[in-house]
Amino acid sequence: DGGITQSPKYLFRKEGQNVTLSCEQNLNHDAMYWYRQDPGQGLRLIYYSQIVNDFQKGDIAEGYSVSREKKESFPLTVTSAQKNPTAFYLCASSITWRDQPQHFGDGTRLSIL
Amino acid sequence: GENVEQHPSTLSVQEGDSAVIKCTYSDSASNYFPWYKQELGKRPQLIIDIRSNVGEKKDQRIAVTLNKTAKHFSLHITETQPEDSAVYFCAGGYDKVIFGPGTSLSVIP
C-alpha cells in the first residue's frame, strides 16, 4: 500500500539536543516537503526538495536542516538552534514540485522536556 | 511576498445547510488551487482541486470556483453533514505552495 510514513509519532527533546524526524515515501514522487503546524495555525513550509540531492529553504528554515540523498527519504533535523521546537511536523510529497496535489504523512508531535 | 488569505477563520452551520469558504491569492502566476481537509489530530487530505484553465469543478457535494481576474477561489459544501466538521485549508502559489491559515468548520446536528 503506497504512502508516506513518518516516525516517530511522538518525540521529546531535551535542551541542547538535536533530534531527527524520519519521512519515507514509496509513491515514487520527486518532490518532498516539511511543514510545521502550531495549535490552531496553518501549515508553514520549513524545507522542500524538488528532486533527489536538491533542497531549498522554505519560510521558517532557521534552526532546521534536511538531506535528500535518496528519492524516498527526506529526514528533518531539529537543531538546538531552534528555540521553540514544540509543534506538529508534517511531511508531504508530490509527483513533481509544481502544480500537483500533496500527500501527507500522519505527522510527528515534538515536545520539549 | 506571496500570500494566500482565507475567510472566515471559523464557520458554524446547521446540518443540511451550505458552507462557503473564500480564499484570495497574490501571485498572478499561480495555476493550481487545491483544498485540503484536516480532521483533529490527523493528516491533511486533498478533497478537491482546480486548475487555472477552468472556472468551476464539482465532486458530489463539494464544488470549487475560480476567478483568475480577481485572484480568488471558493469552496462550496452543500447539504453539510456532521462528518464535514474539520479544518479546511486552501492553497496556491507558483514557485512554492502557500497554504491559507485555515477555516474551522463546525456542522451542528
mmCIF file with all atom_site columns, C-alpha atoms in Angstrom, chain A residues 25-31 71-72 94-95:
data_model
loop_
_atom_site.group_PDB
_atom_site.id
_atom_site.type_symbol
_atom_site.label_atom_id
_atom_site.label_alt_id
_atom_site.label_comp_id
_atom_site.label_asym_id
_atom_site.label_entity_id
_atom_site.label_seq_id
_atom_site.pdbx_PDB_ins_code
_atom_site.Cartn_x
_atom_site.Cartn_y
_atom_site.Cartn_z
_atom_site.occupancy
_atom_site.B_iso_or_equiv
_atom_site.pdbx_formal_charge
_atom_site.auth_seq_id
_atom_site.auth_comp_id
_atom_site.auth_asym_id
_atom_site.auth_atom_id
_atom_site.pdbx_PDB_model_num
ATOM 1  C CA . GLN A 1 25 ? 7.595  7.586  0.799  1.00 0.00 ? 25 GLN A CA 1
ATOM 2  C CA . ASN A 1 26 ? 7.024  4.716  -1.614 1.00 0.00 ? 26 ASN A CA 1
ATOM 3  C CA . LEU A 1 27 ? 4.952  6.723  -4.086 1.00 0.00 ? 27 LEU A CA 1
ATOM 4  C CA . ASN A 1 28 ? 7.922  7.356  -6.409 1.00 0.00 ? 28 ASN A CA 1
ATOM 5  C CA . HIS A 1 29 ? 7.354  11.102 -6.003 1.00 0.00 ? 29 HIS A CA 1
ATOM 6  C CA . ASP A 1 30 ? 10.089 13.544 -6.974 1.00 0.00 ? 30 ASP A CA 1
ATOM 7  C CA . ALA A 1 31 ? 9.153  16.352 -4.582 1.00 0.00 ? 31 ALA A CA 1
ATOM 8  C CA . LYS A 1 71 ? 14.403 9.701  -3.577 1.00 0.00 ? 71 LYS A CA 1
ATOM 9  C CA . GLU A 1 72 ? 12.210 8.017  -0.980 1.00 0.00 ? 72 GLU A CA 1
ATOM 10 C CA . SER A 1 94 ? 4.017  15.210 -4.731 1.00 0.00 ? 94 SER A CA 1
ATOM 11 C CA . ILE A 1 95 ? 4.692  13.733 -8.167 1.00 0.00 ? 95 ILE A CA 1
#
